[in-house]
PDB file of C-alpha atoms in Angstrom:
ATOM      1  CA  UNK A   1      28.234 -12.156 -21.051  1.00  0.00           C
ATOM      2  CA  UNK A   2      27.527  -8.515 -21.871  1.00  0.00           C
ATOM      3  CA  UNK A   3      24.136  -7.344 -20.590  1.00  0.00           C
ATOM      4  CA  UNK A   4      22.708  -4.807 -23.031  1.00  0.00           C
ATOM      5  CA  UNK A   5      19.407  -4.221 -21.225  1.00  0.00           C
ATOM      6  CA  UNK A   6      17.345  -5.197 -18.181  1.00  0.00           C
ATOM      7  CA  UNK A   7      18.661  -6.513 -14.871  1.00  0.00           C
ATOM      8  CA  UNK A   8      19.853 -10.112 -14.423  1.00  0.00           C
ATOM      9  CA  UNK A   9      17.266 -11.908 -12.317  1.00  0.00           C
ATOM     10  CA  UNK A  10      18.553 -13.325  -9.047  1.00  0.00           C
ATOM     11  CA  UNK A  11      21.687 -11.201  -8.951  1.00  0.00           C
ATOM     12  CA  UNK A  12      22.890  -9.422  -5.834  1.00  0.00           C
ATOM     13  CA  UNK A  13      24.486  -6.331  -7.348  1.00  0.00           C
ATOM     14  CA  UNK A  14      21.840  -5.874 -10.081  1.00  0.00           C
ATOM     15  CA  UNK A  15      19.116  -4.218  -7.954  1.00  0.00           C
ATOM     16  CA  UNK A  16      21.675  -2.180  -5.998  1.00  0.00           C
ATOM     17  CA  UNK A  17      23.330  -0.823  -9.143  1.00  0.00           C
ATOM     18  CA  UNK A  18      19.926  -0.013 -10.632  1.00  0.00           C
ATOM     19  CA  UNK A  19      18.914   1.967  -7.529  1.00  0.00           C
ATOM     20  CA  UNK A  20      22.191   3.914  -7.726  1.00  0.00           C
ATOM     21  CA  UNK A  21      21.575   4.516 -11.431  1.00  0.00           C
ATOM     22  CA  UNK A  22      18.111   6.034 -10.801  1.00  0.00           C
ATOM     23  CA  UNK A  23      18.835   7.694  -7.462  1.00  0.00           C
ATOM     24  CA  UNK A  24      19.195  11.218  -8.877  1.00  0.00           C
ATOM     25  CA  UNK A  25      15.726  11.280 -10.494  1.00  0.00           C
ATOM     26  CA  UNK A  26      13.991  13.239  -7.672  1.00  0.00           C
ATOM     27  CA  UNK A  27      16.549  16.040  -8.045  1.00  0.00           C
ATOM     28  CA  UNK A  28      15.404  16.693 -11.627  1.00  0.00           C
ATOM     29  CA  UNK A  29      11.794  17.302 -10.655  1.00  0.00           C
ATOM     30  CA  UNK A  30      11.916  18.404  -7.018  1.00  0.00           C
ATOM     31  CA  UNK A  31      10.709  21.939  -7.831  1.00  0.00           C
ATOM     32  CA  UNK A  32       7.628  20.714  -9.675  1.00  0.00           C
ATOM     33  CA  UNK A  33       6.425  17.681  -7.710  1.00  0.00           C
ATOM     34  CA  UNK A  34       7.381  15.152  -5.082  1.00  0.00           C
ATOM     35  CA  UNK A  35       8.877  11.920  -6.363  1.00  0.00           C
ATOM     36  CA  UNK A  36       8.797   8.547  -4.610  1.00  0.00           C
ATOM     37  CA  UNK A  37      10.948   5.703  -5.901  1.00  0.00           C
ATOM     38  CA  UNK A  38      10.817   1.965  -5.343  1.00  0.00           C
ATOM     39  CA  UNK A  39      13.006   0.001  -7.777  1.00  0.00           C
ATOM     40  CA  UNK A  40      11.543   0.624 -11.268  1.00  0.00           C
ATOM     41  CA  UNK A  41       8.272   2.096  -9.937  1.00  0.00           C
ATOM     42  CA  UNK A  42       7.887   5.793  -9.223  1.00  0.00           C
ATOM     43  CA  UNK A  43       5.133   8.210  -8.274  1.00  0.00           C
ATOM     44  CA  UNK A  44       4.904  11.948  -8.836  1.00  0.00           C
ATOM     45  CA  UNK A  45       2.584  13.631  -6.349  1.00  0.00           C
ATOM     46  CA  UNK A  46       1.348  17.166  -5.870  1.00  0.00           C
ATOM     47  CA  UNK A  47      -1.592  18.960  -4.304  1.00  0.00           C
ATOM     48  CA  UNK A  48      -3.622  20.396  -7.165  1.00  0.00           C
ATOM     49  CA  UNK A  49      -6.132  23.164  -6.451  1.00  0.00           C
ATOM     50  CA  UNK A  50      -5.725  25.325  -9.572  1.00  0.00           C
ATOM     51  CA  UNK A  51      -4.295  25.397 -13.090  1.00  0.00           C
ATOM     52  CA  UNK A  52      -0.855  26.545 -11.902  1.00  0.00           C
ATOM     53  CA  UNK A  53      -0.482  23.453  -9.693  1.00  0.00           C
ATOM     54  CA  UNK A  54      -1.502  21.250 -12.609  1.00  0.00           C
ATOM     55  CA  UNK A  55       1.043  22.970 -14.862  1.00  0.00           C
ATOM     56  CA  UNK A  56       3.800  22.327 -12.319  1.00  0.00           C
ATOM     57  CA  UNK A  57       2.897  18.646 -12.201  1.00  0.00           C
ATOM     58  CA  UNK A  58       3.012  18.491 -16.008  1.00  0.00           C
ATOM     59  CA  UNK A  59       6.461  20.116 -15.932  1.00  0.00           C
ATOM     60  CA  UNK A  60       7.581  17.483 -13.456  1.00  0.00           C
ATOM     61  CA  UNK A  61       6.415  14.673 -15.696  1.00  0.00           C
ATOM     62  CA  UNK A  62       8.073  16.293 -18.728  1.00  0.00           C
ATOM     63  CA  UNK A  63      11.324  16.498 -16.764  1.00  0.00           C
ATOM     64  CA  UNK A  64      10.911  12.835 -15.871  1.00  0.00           C
ATOM     65  CA  UNK A  65      10.516  11.981 -19.570  1.00  0.00           C
ATOM     66  CA  UNK A  66      13.689  13.905 -20.435  1.00  0.00           C
ATOM     67  CA  UNK A  67      15.580  12.144 -17.647  1.00  0.00           C
ATOM     68  CA  UNK A  68      14.333   8.730 -18.848  1.00  0.00           C
ATOM     69  CA  UNK A  69      15.384   9.415 -22.433  1.00  0.00           C
ATOM     70  CA  UNK A  70      18.818  10.581 -21.298  1.00  0.00           C
ATOM     71  CA  UNK A  71      19.252   7.469 -19.121  1.00  0.00           C
ATOM     72  CA  UNK A  72      18.018   5.190 -21.943  1.00  0.00           C
ATOM     73  CA  UNK A  73      15.147   3.932 -19.763  1.00  0.00           C
ATOM     74  CA  UNK A  74      12.080   3.915 -21.949  1.00  0.00           C
ATOM     75  CA  UNK A  75       8.790   4.590 -20.173  1.00  0.00           C
ATOM     76  CA  UNK A  76       6.029   2.003 -20.378  1.00  0.00           C
ATOM     77  CA  UNK A  77       3.177   4.316 -21.409  1.00  0.00           C
ATOM     78  CA  UNK A  78       0.542   1.623 -20.848  1.00  0.00           C
ATOM     79  CA  UNK A  79       1.450   1.567 -17.165  1.00  0.00           C
ATOM     80  CA  UNK A  80       1.493   5.344 -16.716  1.00  0.00           C
ATOM     81  CA  UNK A  81      -1.704   6.489 -14.984  1.00  0.00           C
ATOM     82  CA  UNK A  82      -3.110   9.544 -13.248  1.00  0.00           C
ATOM     83  CA  UNK A  83      -5.046   9.127  -9.998  1.00  0.00           C
ATOM     84  CA  UNK A  84      -6.794  11.952  -8.122  1.00  0.00           C
ATOM     85  CA  UNK A  85      -7.341  11.481  -4.396  1.00  0.00           C
ATOM     86  CA  UNK A  86     -10.232  13.590  -3.136  1.00  0.00           C
ATOM     87  CA  UNK A  87     -13.545  13.259  -1.294  1.00  0.00           C
ATOM     88  CA  UNK A  88     -15.173  15.703  -3.701  1.00  0.00           C
ATOM     89  CA  UNK A  89     -17.120  14.428  -6.709  1.00  0.00           C
ATOM     90  CA  UNK A  90     -16.898  17.738  -8.601  1.00  0.00           C
ATOM     91  CA  UNK A  91     -13.134  18.119  -8.950  1.00  0.00           C
ATOM     92  CA  UNK A  92     -11.571  19.476 -12.125  1.00  0.00           C
ATOM     93  CA  UNK A  93      -9.686  16.656 -13.818  1.00  0.00           C
ATOM     94  CA  UNK A  94      -6.749  18.290 -15.566  1.00  0.00           C
ATOM     95  CA  UNK A  95      -5.113  16.504 -18.483  1.00  0.00           C
ATOM     96  CA  UNK A  96      -1.500  15.359 -18.479  1.00  0.00           C
ATOM     97  CA  UNK A  97       0.325  14.265 -21.591  1.00  0.00           C
ATOM     98  CA  UNK A  98       3.615  12.885 -22.842  1.00  0.00           C
ATOM     99  CA  UNK A  99       5.435  13.226 -26.164  1.00  0.00           C
ATOM    100  CA  UNK A 100       6.346   9.902 -27.798  1.00  0.00           C
ATOM    101  CA  UNK A 101       7.826   9.829 -31.301  1.00  0.00           C
ATOM    102  CA  UNK A 102       6.589  13.379 -31.974  1.00  0.00           C
ATOM    103  CA  UNK A 103       3.075  12.372 -30.902  1.00  0.00           C
ATOM    104  CA  UNK A 104       1.244  13.820 -27.892  1.00  0.00           C
ATOM    105  CA  UNK A 105      -0.388  11.062 -25.847  1.00  0.00           C
ATOM    106  CA  UNK A 106      -2.730  11.867 -22.947  1.00  0.00           C
ATOM    107  CA  UNK A 107      -2.143   9.832 -19.814  1.00  0.00           C
ATOM    108  CA  UNK A 108      -5.026   7.592 -18.843  1.00  0.00           C
ATOM    109  CA  UNK A 109      -7.029   8.558 -15.784  1.00  0.00           C
ATOM    110  CA  UNK A 110      -8.237   5.807 -13.488  1.00  0.00           C
ATOM    111  CA  UNK A 111     -10.320   5.485 -10.338  1.00  0.00           C
ATOM    112  CA  UNK A 112      -8.063   2.812  -8.881  1.00  0.00           C
ATOM    113  CA  UNK A 113      -4.557   1.579  -9.537  1.00  0.00           C
ATOM    114  CA  UNK A 114      -2.468  -1.333  -8.321  1.00  0.00           C
ATOM    115  CA  UNK A 115       0.771  -0.184  -6.735  1.00  0.00           C
ATOM    116  CA  UNK A 116       3.266  -2.535  -5.069  1.00  0.00           C
ATOM    117  CA  UNK A 117       0.581  -5.149  -4.468  1.00  0.00           C
ATOM    118  CA  UNK A 118      -1.867  -2.606  -3.044  1.00  0.00           C
ATOM    119  CA  UNK A 119      -5.032  -1.499  -4.847  1.00  0.00           C
ATOM    120  CA  UNK A 120      -5.400   2.252  -4.226  1.00  0.00           C
ATOM    121  CA  UNK A 121      -8.820   3.836  -4.886  1.00  0.00           C
ATOM    122  CA  UNK A 122      -9.435   7.518  -5.635  1.00  0.00           C
ATOM    123  CA  UNK A 123     -11.613   7.747  -2.493  1.00  0.00           C
ATOM    124  CA  UNK A 124      -8.997   5.868  -0.457  1.00  0.00           C
ATOM    125  CA  UNK A 125     -11.446   3.010  -0.052  1.00  0.00           C
ATOM    126  CA  UNK A 126      -9.571  -0.248   0.283  1.00  0.00           C
ATOM    127  CA  UNK A 127     -12.608  -2.515  -0.003  1.00  0.00           C
ATOM    128  CA  UNK A 128     -11.431  -3.764  -3.417  1.00  0.00           C
ATOM    129  CA  UNK A 129      -8.009  -4.633  -2.031  1.00  0.00           C
ATOM    130  CA  UNK A 130      -9.469  -6.356   1.031  1.00  0.00           C
ATOM    131  CA  UNK A 131     -11.865  -8.383  -1.140  1.00  0.00           C
ATOM    132  CA  UNK A 132      -8.970  -9.478  -3.348  1.00  0.00           C
ATOM    133  CA  UNK A 133      -6.829 -10.554  -0.385  1.00  0.00           C
ATOM    134  CA  UNK A 134      -9.733 -12.360   1.284  1.00  0.00           C
ATOM    135  CA  UNK A 135     -10.364 -14.355  -1.891  1.00  0.00           C
ATOM    136  CA  UNK A 136      -6.661 -15.180  -2.099  1.00  0.00           C
ATOM    137  CA  UNK A 137      -6.688 -16.364   1.523  1.00  0.00           C
ATOM    138  CA  UNK A 138      -9.692 -18.601   0.851  1.00  0.00           C
ATOM    139  CA  UNK A 139      -7.928 -20.175  -2.126  1.00  0.00           C
ATOM    140  CA  UNK A 140      -4.884 -20.943   0.038  1.00  0.00           C
ATOM    141  CA  UNK A 141      -7.154 -22.480   2.657  1.00  0.00           C
ATOM    142  CA  UNK A 142      -8.635 -24.694  -0.049  1.00  0.00           C
ATOM    143  CA  UNK A 143      -5.156 -25.881  -1.024  1.00  0.00           C
ATOM    144  CA  UNK A 144      -4.322 -26.710   2.604  1.00  0.00           C
ATOM    145  CA  UNK A 145      -7.596 -28.596   3.049  1.00  0.00           C
ATOM    146  CA  UNK A 146      -7.063 -30.670  -0.103  1.00  0.00           C
ATOM    147  CA  UNK A 147      -3.448 -31.595   0.660  1.00  0.00           C
ATOM    148  CA  UNK A 148      -3.656 -32.251   4.413  1.00  0.00           C
ATOM    149  CA  UNK A 149      -6.166 -34.864   5.582  1.00  0.00           C
ATOM    150  CA  UNK A 150      -5.332 -34.265   9.243  1.00  0.00           C
ATOM    151  CA  UNK A 151      -3.813 -31.046  10.599  1.00  0.00           C
ATOM    152  CA  UNK A 152      -2.837 -30.799  14.268  1.00  0.00           C
ATOM    153  CA  UNK A 153      -2.614 -27.465  16.070  1.00  0.00           C
ATOM    154  CA  UNK A 154       1.155 -27.059  15.600  1.00  0.00           C
ATOM    155  CA  UNK A 155       1.112 -27.671  11.842  1.00  0.00           C
ATOM    156  CA  UNK A 156      -2.006 -25.558  11.402  1.00  0.00           C
ATOM    157  CA  UNK A 157      -0.558 -22.529  13.160  1.00  0.00           C
ATOM    158  CA  UNK A 158       2.591 -22.702  11.036  1.00  0.00           C
ATOM    159  CA  UNK A 159       0.659 -23.055   7.780  1.00  0.00           C
ATOM    160  CA  UNK A 160      -1.931 -20.446   8.691  1.00  0.00           C
ATOM    161  CA  UNK A 161       0.544 -17.771   9.761  1.00  0.00           C
ATOM    162  CA  UNK A 162       2.847 -18.265   6.772  1.00  0.00           C
ATOM    163  CA  UNK A 163       0.353 -18.830   3.940  1.00  0.00           C
ATOM    164  CA  UNK A 164      -2.994 -17.311   4.958  1.00  0.00           C
ATOM    165  CA  UNK A 165      -2.658 -14.561   7.543  1.00  0.00           C
ATOM    166  CA  UNK A 166       0.242 -12.969   5.688  1.00  0.00           C
ATOM    167  CA  UNK A 167      -2.130 -12.126   2.802  1.00  0.00           C
ATOM    168  CA  UNK A 168      -4.756 -10.645   5.115  1.00  0.00           C
ATOM    169  CA  UNK A 169      -2.229  -8.427   6.895  1.00  0.00           C
ATOM    170  CA  UNK A 170      -0.253  -7.181   3.909  1.00  0.00           C
ATOM    171  CA  UNK A 171       0.045  -3.360   4.160  1.00  0.00           C
ATOM    172  CA  UNK A 172      -2.262  -3.509   7.165  1.00  0.00           C
ATOM    173  CA  UNK A 173      -0.881  -0.274   8.596  1.00  0.00           C
ATOM    174  CA  UNK A 174      -2.180   1.595   5.544  1.00  0.00           C
ATOM    175  CA  UNK A 175      -5.531  -0.081   4.973  1.00  0.00           C
ATOM    176  CA  UNK A 176      -6.631  -1.349   8.366  1.00  0.00           C
ATOM    177  CA  UNK A 177     -10.417  -1.710   7.847  1.00  0.00           C
ATOM    178  CA  UNK A 178     -12.627   0.482  10.033  1.00  0.00           C
ATOM    179  CA  UNK A 179     -16.029  -0.404   8.607  1.00  0.00           C
ATOM    180  CA  UNK A 180     -17.787  -3.166  10.486  1.00  0.00           C
ATOM    181  CA  UNK A 181     -18.704  -5.234   7.453  1.00  0.00           C
ATOM    182  CA  UNK A 182     -15.075  -5.277   6.251  1.00  0.00           C
ATOM    183  CA  UNK A 183     -13.838  -6.242   9.713  1.00  0.00           C
ATOM    184  CA  UNK A 184     -16.311  -9.132   9.735  1.00  0.00           C
ATOM    185  CA  UNK A 185     -15.309 -10.214   6.213  1.00  0.00           C
ATOM    186  CA  UNK A 186     -11.640 -10.410   7.221  1.00  0.00           C
ATOM    187  CA  UNK A 187     -12.348 -12.088  10.559  1.00  0.00           C
ATOM    188  CA  UNK A 188     -14.528 -14.684   8.836  1.00  0.00           C
ATOM    189  CA  UNK A 189     -11.439 -16.062   7.097  1.00  0.00           C
ATOM    190  CA  UNK A 190      -9.835 -16.924  10.425  1.00  0.00           C
ATOM    191  CA  UNK A 191     -13.116 -18.364  11.707  1.00  0.00           C
ATOM    192  CA  UNK A 192     -13.276 -20.737   8.760  1.00  0.00           C
ATOM    193  CA  UNK A 193      -9.567 -21.551   8.949  1.00  0.00           C
ATOM    194  CA  UNK A 194      -9.640 -22.666  12.593  1.00  0.00           C
ATOM    195  CA  UNK A 195     -12.282 -25.274  11.760  1.00  0.00           C
ATOM    196  CA  UNK A 196      -9.603 -27.247   9.890  1.00  0.00           C
ATOM    197  CA  UNK A 197      -8.154 -28.398  13.219  1.00  0.00           C
ATOM    198  CA  UNK A 198     -10.116 -31.529  14.108  1.00  0.00           C
ATOM    199  CA  UNK A 199      -9.557 -31.239  17.869  1.00  0.00           C
ATOM    200  CA  UNK A 200     -11.372 -27.895  18.104  1.00  0.00           C
ATOM    201  CA  UNK A 201     -13.731 -28.212  15.173  1.00  0.00           C
ATOM    202  CA  UNK A 202     -16.909 -28.181  17.290  1.00  0.00           C
ATOM    203  CA  UNK A 203     -15.807 -25.456  19.715  1.00  0.00           C
ATOM    204  CA  UNK A 204     -17.019 -21.839  19.559  1.00  0.00           C
ATOM    205  CA  UNK A 205     -14.736 -19.378  17.755  1.00  0.00           C
ATOM    206  CA  UNK A 206     -13.378 -17.765  20.940  1.00  0.00           C
ATOM    207  CA  UNK A 207     -12.561 -21.175  22.416  1.00  0.00           C
ATOM    208  CA  UNK A 208     -10.832 -22.242  19.201  1.00  0.00           C
ATOM    209  CA  UNK A 209      -8.614 -19.165  19.403  1.00  0.00           C
ATOM    210  CA  UNK A 210      -7.704 -19.961  23.008  1.00  0.00           C
ATOM    211  CA  UNK A 211      -6.897 -23.546  22.092  1.00  0.00           C
ATOM    212  CA  UNK A 212      -4.669 -22.462  19.184  1.00  0.00           C
ATOM    213  CA  UNK A 213      -3.302 -19.434  21.082  1.00  0.00           C
ATOM    214  CA  UNK A 214      -4.278 -17.042  18.311  1.00  0.00           C
ATOM    215  CA  UNK A 215      -5.605 -13.474  18.758  1.00  0.00           C
ATOM    216  CA  UNK A 216      -8.400 -12.057  16.653  1.00  0.00           C
ATOM    217  CA  UNK A 217      -7.398 -10.227  13.485  1.00  0.00           C
ATOM    218  CA  UNK A 218      -9.129  -7.086  14.743  1.00  0.00           C
ATOM    219  CA  UNK A 219      -6.910  -7.106  17.826  1.00  0.00           C
ATOM    220  CA  UNK A 220      -3.795  -7.507  15.685  1.00  0.00           C
ATOM    221  CA  UNK A 221      -4.873  -4.559  13.522  1.00  0.00           C
ATOM    222  CA  UNK A 222      -5.288  -2.267  16.540  1.00  0.00           C
ATOM    223  CA  UNK A 223      -2.029  -3.516  18.014  1.00  0.00           C
ATOM    224  CA  UNK A 224      -0.177  -2.829  14.758  1.00  0.00           C
ATOM    225  CA  UNK A 225      -1.612   0.694  14.562  1.00  0.00           C
ATOM    226  CA  UNK A 226      -0.530   1.463  18.128  1.00  0.00           C
ATOM    227  CA  UNK A 227       3.001   0.136  17.553  1.00  0.00           C
ATOM    228  CA  UNK A 228       3.386   2.157  14.354  1.00  0.00           C
ATOM    229  CA  UNK A 229       2.081   5.332  16.021  1.00  0.00           C
ATOM    230  CA  UNK A 230       4.470   4.836  18.945  1.00  0.00           C
ATOM    231  CA  UNK A 231       7.447   4.496  16.594  1.00  0.00           C
ATOM    232  CA  UNK A 232       6.508   7.643  14.661  1.00  0.00           C
ATOM    233  CA  UNK A 233       5.873   9.776  17.767  1.00  0.00           C
ATOM    234  CA  UNK A 234       9.106   8.687  19.443  1.00  0.00           C
ATOM    235  CA  UNK A 235      11.103   9.231  16.224  1.00  0.00           C
ATOM    236  CA  UNK A 236      12.273   5.633  15.886  1.00  0.00           C
ATOM    237  CA  UNK A 237      12.086   6.029  12.105  1.00  0.00           C
ATOM    238  CA  UNK A 238      14.183   8.235   9.859  1.00  0.00           C
ATOM    239  CA  UNK A 239      12.447  11.614  10.173  1.00  0.00           C
ATOM    240  CA  UNK A 240      13.289  12.440   6.549  1.00  0.00           C
ATOM    241  CA  UNK A 241      10.925   9.768   5.247  1.00  0.00           C
ATOM    242  CA  UNK A 242       8.568   9.063   8.160  1.00  0.00           C
ATOM    243  CA  UNK A 243       5.142  10.780   8.202  1.00  0.00           C
ATOM    244  CA  UNK A 244       4.714  13.632  10.641  1.00  0.00           C
ATOM    245  CA  UNK A 245       1.921  13.525  13.212  1.00  0.00           C
ATOM    246  CA  UNK A 246       0.677  16.805  14.680  1.00  0.00           C
ATOM    247  CA  UNK A 247       0.236  16.660  18.414  1.00  0.00           C
ATOM    248  CA  UNK A 248      -2.782  18.201  20.124  1.00  0.00           C
ATOM    249  CA  UNK A 249      -2.204  21.600  21.726  1.00  0.00           C
ATOM    250  CA  UNK A 250      -5.150  21.260  24.100  1.00  0.00           C
ATOM    251  CA  UNK A 251      -4.024  20.784  27.688  1.00  0.00           C
ATOM    252  CA  UNK A 252      -6.043  18.578  30.021  1.00  0.00           C
ATOM    253  CA  UNK A 253      -5.540  17.713  33.632  1.00  0.00           C
ATOM    254  CA  UNK A 254      -4.023  14.272  34.189  1.00  0.00           C
ATOM    255  CA  UNK A 255      -3.329  13.997  30.475  1.00  0.00           C
ATOM    256  CA  UNK A 256      -0.146  13.376  28.475  1.00  0.00           C
ATOM    257  CA  UNK A 257       1.701  15.038  25.606  1.00  0.00           C
ATOM    258  CA  UNK A 258       1.123  12.171  23.162  1.00  0.00           C
ATOM    259  CA  UNK A 259      -2.378  13.090  21.999  1.00  0.00           C
ATOM    260  CA  UNK A 260      -2.849  13.509  18.248  1.00  0.00           C
ATOM    261  CA  UNK A 261      -4.693  16.383  16.619  1.00  0.00           C
ATOM    262  CA  UNK A 262      -7.299  15.618  13.975  1.00  0.00           C
ATOM    263  CA  UNK A 263      -6.577  17.175  10.592  1.00  0.00           C
ATOM    264  CA  UNK A 264      -9.041  17.834   7.789  1.00  0.00           C
ATOM    265  CA  UNK A 265      -8.157  18.831   4.242  1.00  0.00           C
ATOM    266  CA  UNK A 266     -10.235  19.561   1.143  1.00  0.00           C
ATOM    267  CA  UNK A 267      -7.268  19.763  -1.216  1.00  0.00           C
ATOM    268  CA  UNK A 268      -6.850  17.361  -4.118  1.00  0.00           C
ATOM    269  CA  UNK A 269      -3.788  15.181  -4.385  1.00  0.00           C
ATOM    270  CA  UNK A 270      -3.016  14.008  -7.895  1.00  0.00           C
ATOM    271  CA  UNK A 271      -0.574  11.189  -8.452  1.00  0.00           C
ATOM    272  CA  UNK A 272       1.137  10.094 -11.635  1.00  0.00           C
ATOM    273  CA  UNK A 273       2.187   6.454 -11.567  1.00  0.00           C
ATOM    274  CA  UNK A 274       4.779   5.419 -14.081  1.00  0.00           C
ATOM    275  CA  UNK A 275       6.950   2.401 -14.679  1.00  0.00           C
ATOM    276  CA  UNK A 276      10.074   2.009 -16.737  1.00  0.00           C
ATOM    277  CA  UNK A 277      10.647  -0.875 -19.100  1.00  0.00           C
ATOM    278  CA  UNK A 278      13.485  -2.715 -17.392  1.00  0.00           C
TER     279      UNK A 278
END
């Protein structure tokens, strides 16, 4: 059957051919902004500190529109948003627009946007995302409790790791909570989950974890951060796409060369999220 639009769901070659079809998009706008692609989602990013930077970002989005029209991939304007990442509350919010059917439409600005299952806030506060995932985990726990009258430790660990903890640890490297109240909110899910096992229902939380051979979620967060940092420092990722970490230049006796330097920036990063209709 001829496919005139979209990608056949469940196909093997469909996603691969689509990625090849859109792979040259960053080359069209590389002088104006950085472009990140993931299937039919893309982000244009640029540090904006003056009108010239904003103009360059607008040029990048205009080039993206021209590329989309040429490739017959119509943009979904309702899903095109502008998000400014900055700690400052007095930033200048420049306008960005797009021409559709000879009409100029301003892109909607938002304080938070959902991207690849992650809720990104303009202040890089992930409390909204954590609250959403915690609620999802509680709903899954309710389903397990209603459908299993008796859960032994083996079945519980399998169900908990696959259906509950996976939600709490999604994108954990990016949004690992550092505020105490968020850490307690996430940990409370595991505390309530371990009560489902009848054999350790009346034990303290630490004893329940020992019985089920489960670590705390806080420990897993720190462990994941350390593993990710180790991989980046030792260049186990592709250096073309991996983030760069600046090492400390301060020399100390009995120290090592793997100390990170703290970086502070007051610049504003503006991101244009867009999605194609496909």
